[in-house]
Short mmCIF file of C-alpha atoms in Angstrom, two decimals:
data_model
loop_
_atom_site.label_atom_id
_atom_site.label_comp_id
_atom_site.label_asym_id
_atom_site.label_seq_id
_atom_site.Cartn_x
_atom_site.Cartn_y
_atom_site.Cartn_z
CA UNK A 254 84.46 -107.68 88.31
CA UNK A 255 86.51 -107.90 91.48
CA UNK A 256 86.03 -104.42 92.90
CA UNK A 257 83.36 -105.68 95.29
CA UNK A 258 85.75 -108.25 96.73
CA UNK A 259 88.59 -105.76 97.11
CA UNK A 260 86.28 -103.21 98.74
CA UNK A 261 84.96 -105.63 101.36
CA UNK A 262 85.74 -104.12 104.76
CA UNK A 263 84.89 -107.00 107.07
CA UNK A 264 87.54 -109.14 108.77
CA UNK A 265 87.73 -111.93 111.33
CA UNK A 266 89.16 -109.78 114.13
CA UNK A 267 85.79 -107.99 114.29
CA UNK A 268 84.52 -111.13 116.02
CA UNK A 269 84.55 -110.18 119.68
CA UNK A 270 86.94 -112.16 121.80
CA UNK A 271 89.46 -112.82 119.01
CA UNK A 272 92.90 -111.50 118.17
CA UNK A 273 94.80 -112.36 114.99
CA UNK A 274 98.52 -112.28 114.25
CA UNK A 275 100.96 -113.33 111.54
CA UNK A 276 104.61 -114.26 111.38
CA UNK A 277 106.24 -114.20 107.93
CA UNK A 278 109.70 -115.73 107.73
CA UNK A 279 112.30 -113.21 106.53
CA UNK A 280 114.42 -115.85 104.75
CA UNK A 281 111.84 -117.49 102.47
CA UNK A 282 108.11 -117.30 101.71
CA UNK A 283 106.55 -119.22 104.59
CA UNK A 284 105.05 -118.40 107.94
CA UNK A 285 102.19 -118.93 110.34
CA UNK A 286 99.02 -117.20 111.51
CA UNK A 287 97.22 -117.43 114.85
CA UNK A 288 93.65 -116.76 115.92
CA UNK A 289 93.70 -116.27 119.68
CA UNK A 290 90.79 -116.57 122.10
CA UNK A 291 92.52 -116.51 125.53
CA UNK A 292 89.21 -116.42 127.39
CA UNK A 293 88.17 -119.62 125.64
CA UNK A 294 85.88 -120.40 122.73
CA UNK A 295 83.78 -123.39 121.79
CA UNK A 296 85.38 -125.04 118.77
CA UNK A 297 84.77 -127.51 115.98
CA UNK A 298 86.60 -128.79 112.94
CA UNK A 299 85.80 -130.36 109.58
CA UNK A 300 88.52 -131.98 107.45
CA UNK A 301 87.47 -132.45 103.83
CA UNK A 302 90.78 -132.82 101.99
CA UNK A 303 92.28 -136.30 101.75
CA UNK A 304 95.81 -135.32 102.85
CA UNK A 305 95.56 -133.20 106.01
CA UNK A 306 98.25 -132.16 108.45
CA UNK A 307 96.64 -131.38 111.80
CA UNK A 308 97.11 -131.27 115.57
CA UNK A 309 94.58 -131.61 118.41
CA UNK A 310 91.56 -132.13 116.17
CA UNK A 311 90.23 -135.19 118.04
CA UNK A 312 89.44 -133.15 121.15
CA UNK A 313 87.01 -131.07 119.07
CA UNK A 314 84.63 -133.98 118.58
CA UNK A 315 81.29 -133.00 120.17
CA UNK A 316 81.28 -136.22 122.21
CA UNK A 317 84.68 -135.54 123.78
CA UNK A 318 85.33 -133.91 127.15
CA UNK A 319 87.06 -130.59 126.43
CA UNK A 320 84.57 -127.80 125.73
CA UNK A 321 86.78 -124.86 124.74
CA UNK A 322 90.08 -124.03 123.06
CA UNK A 323 92.27 -120.96 123.45
CA UNK A 324 93.64 -120.46 119.96
CA UNK A 325 94.08 -121.89 116.47
CA UNK A 326 97.36 -122.03 114.55
CA UNK A 327 97.61 -122.11 110.75
CA UNK A 328 101.06 -122.65 109.26
CA UNK A 329 103.12 -123.39 106.22
CA UNK A 330 105.97 -125.87 106.35
CA UNK A 331 103.89 -129.04 105.98
CA UNK A 332 104.18 -131.39 108.99
CA UNK A 333 107.12 -129.40 110.40
CA UNK A 334 104.88 -126.35 110.63
CA UNK A 335 102.76 -127.99 113.31
CA UNK A 336 105.52 -127.03 115.74
CA UNK A 337 104.31 -123.42 115.48
CA UNK A 338 101.38 -124.35 117.71
CA UNK A 339 103.82 -125.10 120.55
CA UNK A 340 104.94 -121.48 120.52
CA UNK A 341 101.33 -120.35 120.68
CA UNK A 342 100.76 -122.66 123.67
CA UNK A 343 103.76 -121.18 125.47
CA UNK A 344 102.62 -117.60 124.80
CA UNK A 345 99.14 -118.32 126.14
CA UNK A 346 100.47 -120.15 129.20
CA UNK A 347 102.64 -117.17 130.11
CA UNK A 348 99.46 -115.08 130.18
CA UNK A 349 97.47 -117.47 132.35
CA UNK A 350 95.19 -118.77 129.62
CA UNK A 351 94.19 -122.40 129.34
CA UNK A 352 92.27 -125.29 130.81
CA UNK A 353 92.50 -125.27 134.60
CA UNK A 354 94.09 -128.55 135.77
CA UNK A 355 94.61 -127.59 139.39
CA UNK A 356 98.40 -127.33 139.25
CA UNK A 357 98.33 -124.96 136.30
CA UNK A 358 96.63 -124.27 132.99
CA UNK A 359 97.00 -126.03 129.65
CA UNK A 360 96.29 -123.85 126.61
CA UNK A 361 94.54 -125.89 123.93
CA UNK A 362 95.61 -124.85 120.42
CA UNK A 363 94.53 -127.04 117.50
CA UNK A 364 96.50 -126.49 114.30
CA UNK A 365 96.57 -127.24 110.59
CA UNK A 366 99.33 -126.87 108.01
CA UNK A 367 99.73 -126.45 104.28
CA UNK A 368 102.53 -127.52 101.96
CA UNK A 369 104.84 -124.74 100.74
CA UNK A 370 108.17 -126.60 100.75
CA UNK A 371 108.88 -126.19 97.02
CA UNK A 372 109.17 -122.41 97.39
CA UNK A 373 112.76 -121.72 98.41
CA UNK A 374 114.82 -123.68 100.94
CA UNK A 375 112.54 -126.26 102.57
CA UNK A 376 114.81 -126.38 105.62
CA UNK A 377 113.43 -122.97 106.58
CA UNK A 378 109.94 -123.46 108.00
CA UNK A 379 107.72 -122.20 110.83
CA UNK A 380 108.69 -123.43 114.29
CA UNK A 381 107.70 -122.74 117.89
CA UNK A 382 109.49 -119.38 117.81
CA UNK A 383 107.45 -118.42 114.75
CA UNK A 384 104.19 -119.30 116.52
CA UNK A 385 105.24 -117.27 119.55
CA UNK A 386 106.10 -114.29 117.32
CA UNK A 387 102.71 -114.47 115.61
CA UNK A 388 101.05 -114.31 119.04
CA UNK A 389 103.13 -111.30 120.00
CA UNK A 390 101.92 -109.57 116.83
CA UNK A 391 98.26 -110.46 117.42
CA UNK A 392 95.65 -107.74 117.83
CA UNK A 393 92.03 -106.91 117.07
CA UNK A 394 93.10 -104.71 114.14
CA UNK A 395 92.42 -105.77 110.57
CA UNK A 396 94.87 -108.60 109.78
CA UNK A 397 97.26 -108.24 106.87
CA UNK A 398 96.25 -110.23 103.81
CA UNK A 399 97.91 -111.69 100.75
CA UNK A 400 101.45 -113.07 100.87
CA UNK A 401 101.89 -113.08 104.64
CA UNK A 402 101.72 -115.53 107.52
CA UNK A 403 100.46 -119.00 106.67
CA UNK A 404 99.77 -117.84 103.12
CA UNK A 405 103.23 -116.46 102.34
CA UNK A 406 104.38 -119.48 100.33
CA UNK A 407 100.98 -120.56 99.03
CA UNK A 408 100.38 -121.36 95.38
CA UNK A 409 97.15 -122.13 93.52
CA UNK A 410 96.38 -123.91 90.27
CA UNK A 411 99.02 -126.64 90.48
CA UNK A 412 96.84 -129.31 88.92
CA UNK A 413 98.87 -129.30 85.68
CA UNK A 414 102.23 -128.65 87.32
CA UNK A 415 103.89 -126.29 89.78
CA UNK A 416 105.45 -124.35 86.90
CA UNK A 417 101.98 -123.22 85.77
CA UNK A 418 100.74 -122.16 89.22
CA UNK A 419 99.99 -118.69 90.55
CA UNK A 420 100.56 -117.07 93.89
CA UNK A 421 98.08 -117.95 96.64
CA UNK A 422 97.82 -116.23 99.99
CA UNK A 423 95.69 -115.54 103.03
CA UNK A 424 92.48 -113.53 103.14
CA UNK A 425 89.73 -112.51 105.54
CA UNK A 426 86.11 -111.38 105.45
CA UNK A 427 83.18 -110.96 107.83
CA UNK A 428 79.53 -110.00 108.08
CA UNK A 429 77.52 -108.59 110.98
CA UNK A 430 73.75 -109.04 111.37
CA UNK A 431 71.70 -108.10 114.45
CA UNK A 432 74.73 -107.73 116.69
CA UNK A 433 76.35 -111.02 115.65
CA UNK A 434 79.55 -111.13 113.59
CA UNK A 435 80.75 -114.10 111.56
CA UNK A 436 84.24 -113.95 110.07
CA UNK A 437 86.74 -116.13 108.26
CA UNK A 438 90.50 -116.31 107.81
CA UNK A 439 91.57 -118.52 104.90
CA UNK A 440 95.05 -119.54 103.71
CA UNK A 441 94.55 -120.70 100.12
CA UNK A 442 97.12 -123.13 98.70
CA UNK A 443 94.72 -125.10 96.51
CA UNK A 444 95.54 -127.57 93.77
CA UNK A 445 92.55 -126.09 91.93
CA UNK A 446 91.66 -122.68 90.52
CA UNK A 447 90.06 -119.80 92.45
CA UNK A 448 86.88 -118.11 91.23
CA UNK A 449 84.85 -115.05 92.14
CA UNK A 450 82.25 -116.74 94.37
CA UNK A 451 79.38 -114.55 93.16
CA UNK A 452 80.04 -114.04 89.45
CA UNK A 453 81.98 -117.20 88.63
CA UNK A 454 84.85 -115.17 87.12
CA UNK A 455 88.10 -117.13 87.07
CA UNK A 456 90.58 -115.16 89.19
CA UNK A 457 93.73 -117.23 89.58
CA UNK A 458 95.00 -120.73 89.00
CA UNK A 459 96.62 -122.87 86.36
CA UNK A 460 98.07 -120.85 83.50
CA UNK A 461 98.21 -121.85 79.86
CA UNK A 462 101.37 -123.56 78.69
CA UNK A 463 102.73 -120.24 77.36
CA UNK A 464 102.07 -118.62 80.73
CA UNK A 465 100.11 -115.77 79.19
CA UNK A 466 96.63 -116.47 80.51
CA UNK A 467 94.51 -118.80 82.60
CA UNK A 468 93.77 -122.29 81.33
CA UNK A 469 90.65 -123.03 83.38
CA UNK A 470 91.36 -126.36 85.09
CA UNK A 471 87.71 -127.34 85.42
CA UNK A 472 87.02 -127.04 81.70
CA UNK A 473 90.32 -128.74 80.85
CA UNK A 474 89.39 -131.71 83.02
CA UNK A 475 85.93 -131.87 81.49
CA UNK A 476 87.56 -132.02 78.06
CA UNK A 477 89.68 -134.99 79.12
CA UNK A 478 93.05 -133.35 79.82
CA UNK A 479 94.76 -135.49 82.48
CA UNK A 480 96.16 -133.69 85.55
CA UNK A 481 99.84 -133.99 86.36
CA UNK A 482 100.73 -136.41 89.13
CA UNK A 483 101.28 -134.41 92.32
CA UNK A 484 102.82 -135.34 95.63
CA UNK A 485 99.98 -136.14 97.99
CA UNK A 486 99.40 -133.27 100.39
CA UNK A 487 101.43 -130.75 98.39
CA UNK A 488 98.56 -128.25 98.44
CA UNK A 489 95.77 -127.57 101.00
CA UNK A 490 93.48 -124.70 101.99
CA UNK A 491 93.18 -124.16 105.74
CA UNK A 492 91.33 -121.63 107.82
CA UNK A 493 89.13 -120.50 110.67
CA UNK A 494 85.48 -119.46 110.58
CA UNK A 495 84.37 -117.76 113.79
CA UNK A 496 81.43 -116.02 115.40
CA UNK A 497 80.86 -114.14 118.63
CA UNK A 498 77.54 -115.92 119.13
CA UNK A 499 77.48 -118.68 121.74
CA UNK A 500 77.66 -122.17 120.22
CA UNK A 501 77.55 -125.73 121.46
CA UNK A 502 80.30 -128.04 120.26
CA UNK A 503 77.86 -129.69 117.86
CA UNK A 504 76.91 -126.30 116.42
CA UNK A 505 80.58 -125.34 116.11
CA UNK A 506 81.27 -128.49 114.15
CA UNK A 507 78.34 -127.70 111.85
CA UNK A 508 79.72 -124.17 111.42
CA UNK A 509 83.00 -125.66 110.20
CA UNK A 510 81.09 -127.99 107.89
CA UNK A 511 79.10 -125.26 106.18
CA UNK A 512 82.27 -123.19 105.91
CA UNK A 513 83.43 -125.73 103.35
CA UNK A 514 80.47 -124.68 101.19
CA UNK A 515 82.30 -121.38 100.87
CA UNK A 516 85.47 -123.13 99.76
CA UNK A 517 83.49 -125.01 97.12
CA UNK A 518 82.08 -121.73 95.77
CA UNK A 519 85.55 -120.25 95.35
CA UNK A 520 87.80 -123.24 94.48
CA UNK A 521 87.43 -125.83 91.71
CA UNK A 522 88.42 -128.61 91.99
CA UNK A 523 88.37 -128.64 95.78
CA UNK A 524 88.78 -131.27 98.53
CA UNK A 525 90.98 -133.42 96.30
CA UNK A 526 93.26 -136.34 97.16
CA UNK A 527 96.18 -133.89 97.00
CA UNK A 528 94.61 -131.32 99.33
CA UNK A 529 94.25 -131.44 103.10
CA UNK A 530 91.47 -128.85 103.27
CA UNK A 531 90.64 -128.17 106.94
CA UNK A 532 88.42 -125.56 108.57
CA UNK A 533 88.19 -124.82 112.28
CA UNK A 534 85.19 -123.06 113.81
CA UNK A 535 85.06 -120.89 116.93
CA UNK A 536 82.19 -119.46 118.98
CA UNK A 537 83.28 -116.89 121.58
CA UNK A 538 79.82 -116.20 123.06
CA UNK A 539 80.47 -112.45 123.35
CA UNK A 540 77.84 -111.16 120.92
CA UNK A 541 75.07 -108.81 121.97
CA UNK A 542 72.46 -110.71 119.96
CA UNK A 543 71.64 -114.09 118.49
CA UNK A 544 70.83 -115.40 115.04
CA UNK A 545 68.98 -118.39 113.73
CA UNK A 546 71.37 -121.09 112.59
CA UNK A 547 70.30 -120.85 108.93
CA UNK A 548 71.31 -117.18 108.90
CA UNK A 549 74.50 -117.85 110.86
CA UNK A 550 75.59 -120.61 108.51
CA UNK A 551 74.76 -118.55 105.43
CA UNK A 552 77.02 -115.76 106.69
CA UNK A 553 79.76 -118.27 107.46
CA UNK A 554 79.83 -119.81 103.98
CA UNK A 555 79.81 -116.37 102.38
CA UNK A 556 82.64 -115.11 104.60
CA UNK A 557 84.77 -118.16 103.75
CA UNK A 558 84.13 -117.72 100.02
CA UNK A 559 85.05 -114.04 100.03
CA UNK A 560 88.11 -114.59 102.22
CA UNK A 561 89.33 -117.28 99.82
CA UNK A 562 89.01 -114.99 96.83
CA UNK A 563 90.70 -112.12 98.66
CA UNK A 564 93.62 -114.41 99.49
CA UNK A 565 94.59 -114.60 95.80
CA UNK A 566 93.56 -111.07 94.84
CA UNK A 567 95.85 -109.55 97.49
CA UNK A 568 98.78 -111.94 97.00
CA UNK A 569 102.01 -110.63 95.51
CA UNK A 570 104.82 -112.37 93.65
CA UNK A 571 107.70 -113.04 96.01
CA UNK A 572 111.26 -113.40 94.75
CA UNK A 573 113.00 -116.65 95.66
CA UNK A 574 116.71 -117.20 95.03
CA UNK A 575 117.28 -119.58 92.12
CA UNK A 576 113.58 -119.84 91.24
CA UNK A 577 111.16 -118.02 88.98
CA UNK A 578 108.56 -116.32 91.12
CA UNK A 579 104.98 -117.41 90.49
CA UNK A 580 102.86 -114.59 89.07
CA UNK A 581 100.06 -113.09 91.12
CA UNK A 582 96.63 -111.79 90.18
CA UNK A 583 97.95 -108.24 90.00
CA UNK A 584 100.47 -109.19 87.31
CA UNK A 585 98.83 -108.06 84.08
CA UNK A 586 100.05 -110.94 81.92
CA UNK A 587 98.57 -113.50 84.30
CA UNK A 588 95.19 -111.79 84.17
CA UNK A 589 94.59 -111.93 80.40
#
């Protein structure tokens, strides 16, 4: 049953020190999402997919100089979507946020993108103006979920062809224990299927050839059915896992690493050669309490798993001129 996932009230903007905003392009399903921490947050990253599209990930290495970032950008549009981070940088600079370099401040905004170029006109994609608009929309209110922002053009279950895929999206979840909140924001555009992370129920993914139900990609692969050749990088799940507990850079990197455990609970297959799965981690240091790292990491993996499932449960089919819209979880025929 999915009622527990739909009823989950936590979200990443409950992490103190963060604001979240989306921009969804009005002309086709694509967009970007930002997680802002203007006062700075310790950050890490873990890239598990074999075909990533990223910006400013090297500076997050624990051995490198920079200790904090000021935002994270997630975007559609494949490599072109990385330009959305430039708009986020400009927005933060205008507000005096960034690394002090004496003559000014440089906002540091790592980014990751997913591939949504087959949905509508690929010439329409997130740019710097889109990133700026997402920042303008950012707040500490519960972020919109489903077919918005970086998840607007997402699809899941493409392993046996785009024509058998379902609508992906973006989702969020969080947990609070002893004054510490851990939250996640996940844009799910996986080549694999998405499952209920607690019950194992198949939620969305590759449909049967008649389109009237779910095939179950994992079982099909185990039975020897060969996947369709896919353009490398034409998928990818990206996201942010964050806490308001203070972290070192090494701990932030480990937080991103265990976040991928949550992806593996909700997506199968995951971290493939056609995915660029990337998770960023943030620690704002604004919590009232502290947690042991085992507890912190357990909350992180669970938040990522639930956010991933919510991304497909709250997605909606979006009409695209000249194309058949992919069905979503809410479409009854796709849920048989």
